[in-house]
PDB file of C-alpha atoms in Angstrom:
ATOM      1  CA  GLY A   1     105.743 112.580  75.728  1.00  0.00           C
ATOM      2  CA  PHE A   2     106.376 109.650  77.286  1.00  0.00           C
ATOM      3  CA  LEU A   3     106.239 111.287  81.336  1.00  0.00           C
ATOM      4  CA  ASN A   4     103.000 112.970  80.245  1.00  0.00           C
ATOM      5  CA  GLY A   5     102.102 109.309  79.413  1.00  0.00           C
ATOM      6  CA  LEU A   6     102.706 107.521  82.560  1.00  0.00           C
ATOM      7  CA  LEU A   7     101.522 110.554  84.784  1.00  0.00           C
ATOM      8  CA  GLU A   8      98.322 110.363  82.847  1.00  0.00           C
ATOM      9  CA  CYS A   9      97.674 106.948  83.421  1.00  0.00           C
ATOM     10  CA  GLY A  10      98.927 106.747  87.372  1.00  0.00           C
ATOM     11  CA  MET A  11     101.484 104.365  86.313  1.00  0.00           C
ATOM     12  CA  PRO A  12     104.469 105.251  88.084  1.00  0.00           C
ATOM     13  CA  HIS A  13     107.813 104.217  85.897  1.00  0.00           C
ATOM     14  CA  ARG A  14     109.804 100.675  86.896  1.00  0.00           C
ATOM     15  CA  VAL A  15     111.758  98.580  84.922  1.00  0.00           C
ATOM     16  CA  GLY A  16     110.633  94.574  85.772  1.00  0.00           C
ATOM     17  CA  SER A  17     113.294  92.376  87.098  1.00  0.00           C
ATOM     18  CA  SER A  18     111.644  89.737  86.194  1.00  0.00           C
ATOM     19  CA  SER A  19     113.038  87.609  82.869  1.00  0.00           C
ATOM     20  CA  ARG A  20     109.022  87.625  81.399  1.00  0.00           C
ATOM     21  CA  THR A  21     108.193  89.687  78.713  1.00  0.00           C
ATOM     22  CA  LEU A  22     105.733  92.734  80.352  1.00  0.00           C
ATOM     23  CA  ARG A  23     103.101  91.342  77.801  1.00  0.00           C
ATOM     24  CA  GLU A  24     103.518  87.984  79.671  1.00  0.00           C
ATOM     25  CA  GLN A  25     103.180  89.185  83.125  1.00  0.00           C
ATOM     26  CA  LEU A  26     100.010  91.034  82.301  1.00  0.00           C
ATOM     27  CA  ARG A  27      98.569  88.385  81.166  1.00  0.00           C
ATOM     28  CA  ASP A  28      99.847  86.848  83.855  1.00  0.00           C
ATOM     29  CA  LYS A  29      97.850  89.673  85.880  1.00  0.00           C
ATOM     30  CA  LEU A  30      95.086  88.704  83.909  1.00  0.00           C
ATOM     31  CA  ARG A  31      95.095  85.119  84.811  1.00  0.00           C
ATOM     32  CA  GLU A  32      95.628  86.049  88.834  1.00  0.00           C
ATOM     33  CA  HIS A  33      91.956  88.389  88.729  1.00  0.00           C
ATOM     34  CA  SER A  34      89.613  85.675  86.840  1.00  0.00           C
ATOM     35  CA  ASN A  35      90.445  82.398  88.793  1.00  0.00           C
ATOM     36  CA  GLY A  36      92.658  81.264  85.909  1.00  0.00           C
ATOM     37  CA  HIS A  37      90.735  82.893  82.993  1.00  0.00           C
ATOM     38  CA  VAL A  38      92.291  85.597  80.345  1.00  0.00           C
ATOM     39  CA  LEU A  39      88.758  86.239  78.786  1.00  0.00           C
ATOM     40  CA  ARG A  40      86.747  86.583  81.997  1.00  0.00           C
ATOM     41  CA  ALA A  41      89.608  89.376  83.350  1.00  0.00           C
ATOM     42  CA  TRP A  42      89.476  91.176  79.710  1.00  0.00           C
ATOM     43  CA  ARG A  43      86.136  91.461  79.568  1.00  0.00           C
ATOM     44  CA  LEU A  44      85.753  92.766  83.556  1.00  0.00           C
ATOM     45  CA  GLU A  45      88.624  94.430  83.766  1.00  0.00           C
ATOM     46  CA  VAL A  46      90.176  95.335  80.469  1.00  0.00           C
ATOM     47  CA  ASP A  47      87.798  96.146  78.061  1.00  0.00           C
ATOM     48  CA  GLN A  48      85.839  98.530  79.739  1.00  0.00           C
ATOM     49  CA  ASP A  49      83.275  99.485  76.702  1.00  0.00           C
ATOM     50  CA  GLY A  50      83.021  96.453  74.969  1.00  0.00           C
ATOM     51  CA  ASP A  51      84.640  97.106  71.418  1.00  0.00           C
ATOM     52  CA  ASN A  52      87.438  94.197  71.676  1.00  0.00           C
ATOM     53  CA  THR A  53      89.741  96.086  71.707  1.00  0.00           C
ATOM     54  CA  LEU A  54      92.265  97.698  74.417  1.00  0.00           C
ATOM     55  CA  SER A  55      92.911 100.992  73.936  1.00  0.00           C
ATOM     56  CA  PHE A  56      95.983 103.244  75.261  1.00  0.00           C
ATOM     57  CA  GLN A  57      93.863 104.660  78.473  1.00  0.00           C
ATOM     58  CA  GLU A  58      92.022 100.739  79.171  1.00  0.00           C
ATOM     59  CA  LEU A  59      95.710  99.393  79.525  1.00  0.00           C
ATOM     60  CA  CYS A  60      96.652 101.804  82.300  1.00  0.00           C
ATOM     61  CA  ASN A  61      93.943 101.742  84.235  1.00  0.00           C
ATOM     62  CA  ALA A  62      93.731  98.194  84.070  1.00  0.00           C
ATOM     63  CA  MET A  63      97.517  97.712  85.784  1.00  0.00           C
ATOM     64  CA  VAL A  64      96.442 100.098  88.276  1.00  0.00           C
ATOM     65  CA  ARG A  65      93.048  98.031  89.209  1.00  0.00           C
ATOM     66  CA  MET A  66      95.281  95.244  89.180  1.00  0.00           C
ATOM     67  CA  GLY A  67      98.645  96.375  90.440  1.00  0.00           C
ATOM     68  CA  LEU A  68     100.392  96.152  87.899  1.00  0.00           C
ATOM     69  CA  ILE A  69     103.635  97.985  87.855  1.00  0.00           C
ATOM     70  CA  ALA A  70     105.418  97.874  84.776  1.00  0.00           C
ATOM     71  CA  ASP A  71     107.066 100.460  82.020  1.00  0.00           C
ATOM     72  CA  VAL A  72     103.665 101.513  80.552  1.00  0.00           C
ATOM     73  CA  SER A  73     105.344 102.012  77.028  1.00  0.00           C
ATOM     74  CA  SER A  74     107.391  99.447  76.477  1.00  0.00           C
ATOM     75  CA  LEU A  75     104.332  97.248  77.139  1.00  0.00           C
ATOM     76  CA  TRP A  76     102.844  99.593  74.273  1.00  0.00           C
ATOM     77  CA  ALA A  77     105.568  98.920  72.327  1.00  0.00           C
ATOM     78  CA  GLU A  78     105.582  95.205  72.728  1.00  0.00           C
ATOM     79  CA  PHE A  79     102.078  95.221  71.126  1.00  0.00           C
ATOM     80  CA  GLY A  80     103.746  97.246  68.207  1.00  0.00           C
ATOM     81  CA  CYS A  81     102.407 100.568  69.438  1.00  0.00           C
ATOM     82  CA  VAL A  82     104.450 103.318  68.919  1.00  0.00           C
ATOM     83  CA  GLY A  83     104.793 106.414  71.326  1.00  0.00           C
ATOM     84  CA  LEU A  84     101.701 106.738  72.789  1.00  0.00           C
ATOM     85  CA  ASP A  85      99.848 106.118  69.969  1.00  0.00           C
ATOM     86  CA  ARG A  86      96.140 106.958  70.736  1.00  0.00           C
ATOM     87  CA  HIS A  87      95.010 105.476  67.446  1.00  0.00           C
ATOM     88  CA  ARG A  88      95.676 101.642  68.185  1.00  0.00           C
ATOM     89  CA  LYS A  89      93.913  98.957  70.005  1.00  0.00           C
ATOM     90  CA  VAL A  90      94.816  96.083  70.792  1.00  0.00           C
ATOM     91  CA  LEU A  91      92.922  93.232  70.340  1.00  0.00           C
ATOM     92  CA  LEU A  92      92.806  90.088  73.295  1.00  0.00           C
ATOM     93  CA  ALA A  93      94.904  87.513  70.747  1.00  0.00           C
ATOM     94  CA  ASP A  94      97.802  90.335  70.843  1.00  0.00           C
ATOM     95  CA  VAL A  95      97.774  89.302  74.839  1.00  0.00           C
ATOM     96  CA  ASP A  96      96.707  85.488  74.499  1.00  0.00           C
ATOM     97  CA  PRO A  97      96.892  83.897  71.158  1.00  0.00           C
ATOM     98  CA  ASP A  98      94.605  81.320  72.126  1.00  0.00           C
ATOM     99  CA  ALA A  99      92.222  83.439  74.124  1.00  0.00           C
ATOM    100  CA  GLY A 100      91.649  85.381  70.841  1.00  0.00           C
ATOM    101  CA  ARG A 101      91.323  82.348  68.502  1.00  0.00           C
ATOM    102  CA  ILE A 102      88.547  81.196  71.298  1.00  0.00           C
ATOM    103  CA  TRP A 103      86.975  84.347  71.488  1.00  0.00           C
ATOM    104  CA  GLN A 104      87.284  86.917  67.849  1.00  0.00           C
ATOM    105  CA  PRO A 105      84.686  84.443  66.770  1.00  0.00           C
ATOM    106  CA  PHE A 106      81.599  85.082  68.889  1.00  0.00           C
ATOM    107  CA  PHE A 107      82.536  88.621  68.822  1.00  0.00           C
ATOM    108  CA  ASP A 108      82.364  88.857  65.182  1.00  0.00           C
ATOM    109  CA  TRP A 109      78.775  86.715  65.045  1.00  0.00           C
ATOM    110  CA  CYS A 110      77.377  89.520  68.288  1.00  0.00           C
ATOM    111  CA  ARG A 111      78.433  92.793  65.853  1.00  0.00           C
ATOM    112  CA  GLU A 112      76.856  90.699  62.760  1.00  0.00           C
ATOM    113  CA  ASN A 113      73.673  89.948  64.869  1.00  0.00           C
ATOM    114  CA  GLY A 114      72.675  92.920  66.206  1.00  0.00           C
ATOM    115  CA  GLY A 115      75.558  94.430  68.939  1.00  0.00           C
ATOM    116  CA  GLY A 116      78.372  94.118  71.069  1.00  0.00           C
ATOM    117  CA  MET A 117      78.878  91.455  73.277  1.00  0.00           C
ATOM    118  CA  LYS A 118      77.141  93.448  76.338  1.00  0.00           C
ATOM    119  CA  THR A 119      74.117  93.103  74.195  1.00  0.00           C
ATOM    120  CA  PHE A 120      74.519  89.215  74.342  1.00  0.00           C
TER     121      PHE A 120
END
Protein backbone atom coordinates (compact mmCIF):
# COMPACT_ATOMS: atom_id res chain seq x y z
CA GLY A 1 0.00 0.00 0.00
CA PHE A 2 0.90 3.61 0.50
CA LEU A 3 3.43 3.00 3.29
CA ASN A 4 5.27 0.38 1.25
CA GLY A 5 5.54 2.84 -1.63
CA LEU A 6 7.06 5.48 0.64
CA LEU A 7 9.51 3.01 2.09
CA GLU A 8 10.36 1.71 -1.37
CA CYS A 9 11.38 5.12 -2.62
CA GLY A 10 12.93 6.14 0.69
CA MET A 11 10.79 9.23 1.19
CA PRO A 12 9.53 10.36 4.57
CA HIS A 13 5.88 11.30 4.73
CA ARG A 14 5.33 14.95 5.49
CA VAL A 15 2.43 17.11 4.50
CA GLY A 16 3.81 20.42 3.30
CA SER A 17 2.73 23.62 4.95
CA SER A 18 3.14 25.52 1.70
CA SER A 19 0.08 26.87 -0.06
CA ARG A 20 1.67 25.82 -3.37
CA THR A 21 0.58 22.53 -4.88
CA LEU A 22 3.00 19.64 -4.76
CA ARG A 23 3.29 19.86 -8.53
CA GLU A 24 4.36 23.51 -8.20
CA GLN A 25 6.83 22.58 -5.46
CA LEU A 26 8.33 19.90 -7.73
CA ARG A 27 8.59 22.41 -10.59
CA ASP A 28 10.27 24.89 -8.21
CA LYS A 29 12.81 22.24 -7.16
CA LEU A 30 13.54 21.40 -10.78
CA ARG A 31 14.18 25.09 -11.48
CA GLU A 32 16.36 25.38 -8.38
CA HIS A 33 18.52 22.43 -9.49
CA SER A 34 19.05 23.72 -13.02
CA ASN A 35 19.46 27.49 -12.86
CA GLY A 36 15.81 28.04 -13.73
CA HIS A 37 15.48 25.54 -16.58
CA VAL A 38 12.87 22.84 -15.92
CA LEU A 39 13.69 21.02 -19.14
CA ARG A 40 17.37 20.72 -18.20
CA ALA A 41 16.52 19.35 -14.77
CA TRP A 42 13.97 16.97 -16.34
CA ARG A 43 16.69 15.52 -18.56
CA LEU A 44 19.44 15.42 -15.90
CA GLU A 45 17.58 14.79 -12.63
CA VAL A 46 14.28 13.11 -13.47
CA ASP A 47 14.02 11.21 -16.75
CA GLN A 48 16.72 8.65 -16.01
CA ASP A 49 15.99 6.35 -18.95
CA GLY A 50 15.45 9.11 -21.53
CA ASP A 51 11.97 7.98 -22.59
CA ASN A 52 10.45 11.44 -21.96
CA THR A 53 8.20 10.03 -19.25
CA LEU A 54 8.40 9.91 -15.49
CA SER A 55 7.70 6.64 -13.69
CA PHE A 56 6.81 6.42 -10.02
CA GLN A 57 10.33 5.18 -9.22
CA GLU A 58 11.94 7.99 -11.24
CA LEU A 59 9.80 10.47 -9.30
CA CYS A 60 10.92 8.99 -5.98
CA ASN A 61 14.58 8.97 -7.03
CA ALA A 62 14.41 12.58 -8.20
CA MET A 63 12.72 13.73 -5.01
CA VAL A 64 15.45 12.12 -2.92
CA ARG A 65 18.26 13.61 -5.04
CA MET A 66 16.73 17.09 -4.98
CA GLY A 67 15.75 17.00 -1.32
CA LEU A 68 12.03 17.49 -1.93
CA ILE A 69 10.23 16.10 1.08
CA ALA A 70 6.55 15.70 0.27
CA ASP A 71 3.67 13.26 0.32
CA VAL A 72 4.63 11.13 -2.67
CA SER A 73 1.21 9.56 -3.15
CA SER A 74 -0.47 12.98 -3.16
CA LEU A 75 1.99 14.27 -5.75
CA TRP A 76 1.47 11.13 -7.86
CA ALA A 77 -2.31 11.71 -7.58
CA GLU A 78 -1.91 15.33 -8.78
CA PHE A 79 -0.67 13.80 -12.04
CA GLY A 80 -3.85 11.73 -12.32
CA CYS A 81 -2.30 8.50 -11.09
CA VAL A 82 -4.44 6.21 -8.98
CA GLY A 83 -2.70 4.72 -5.97
CA LEU A 84 0.80 3.58 -6.75
CA ASP A 85 0.01 2.70 -10.35
CA ARG A 86 3.33 1.50 -11.74
CA HIS A 87 2.07 1.59 -15.34
CA ARG A 88 1.17 5.29 -15.44
CA LYS A 89 3.78 7.65 -16.82
CA VAL A 90 3.96 11.39 -16.33
CA LEU A 91 5.05 13.68 -19.16
CA LEU A 92 7.11 16.84 -18.90
CA ALA A 93 3.94 18.71 -19.95
CA ASP A 94 2.25 17.37 -16.80
CA VAL A 95 4.94 19.02 -14.66
CA ASP A 96 5.51 22.15 -16.75
CA PRO A 97 3.10 22.71 -19.66
CA ASP A 98 5.24 25.43 -21.26
CA ALA A 99 8.40 23.30 -21.30
CA GLY A 100 6.36 20.33 -22.51
CA ARG A 101 5.02 22.26 -25.50
CA ILE A 102 8.57 23.18 -26.49
CA TRP A 103 10.14 19.78 -25.87
CA GLN A 104 7.54 17.28 -27.13
CA PRO A 105 7.87 18.07 -30.86
CA PHE A 106 11.66 17.67 -30.67
CA PHE A 107 11.35 14.42 -28.73
CA ASP A 108 8.86 13.11 -31.31
CA TRP A 109 11.25 14.07 -34.12
CA CYS A 110 14.13 12.21 -32.40
CA ARG A 111 12.00 9.11 -32.00
CA GLU A 112 10.85 9.23 -35.64
CA ASN A 113 14.41 9.69 -36.91
CA GLY A 114 16.30 6.91 -35.30
CA GLY A 115 16.13 7.02 -31.55
CA GLY A 116 15.32 8.73 -28.34
CA MET A 117 16.75 12.03 -27.22
CA LYS A 118 19.94 10.40 -25.91
CA THR A 119 20.78 9.38 -29.50
CA PHE A 120 21.04 13.00 -30.58
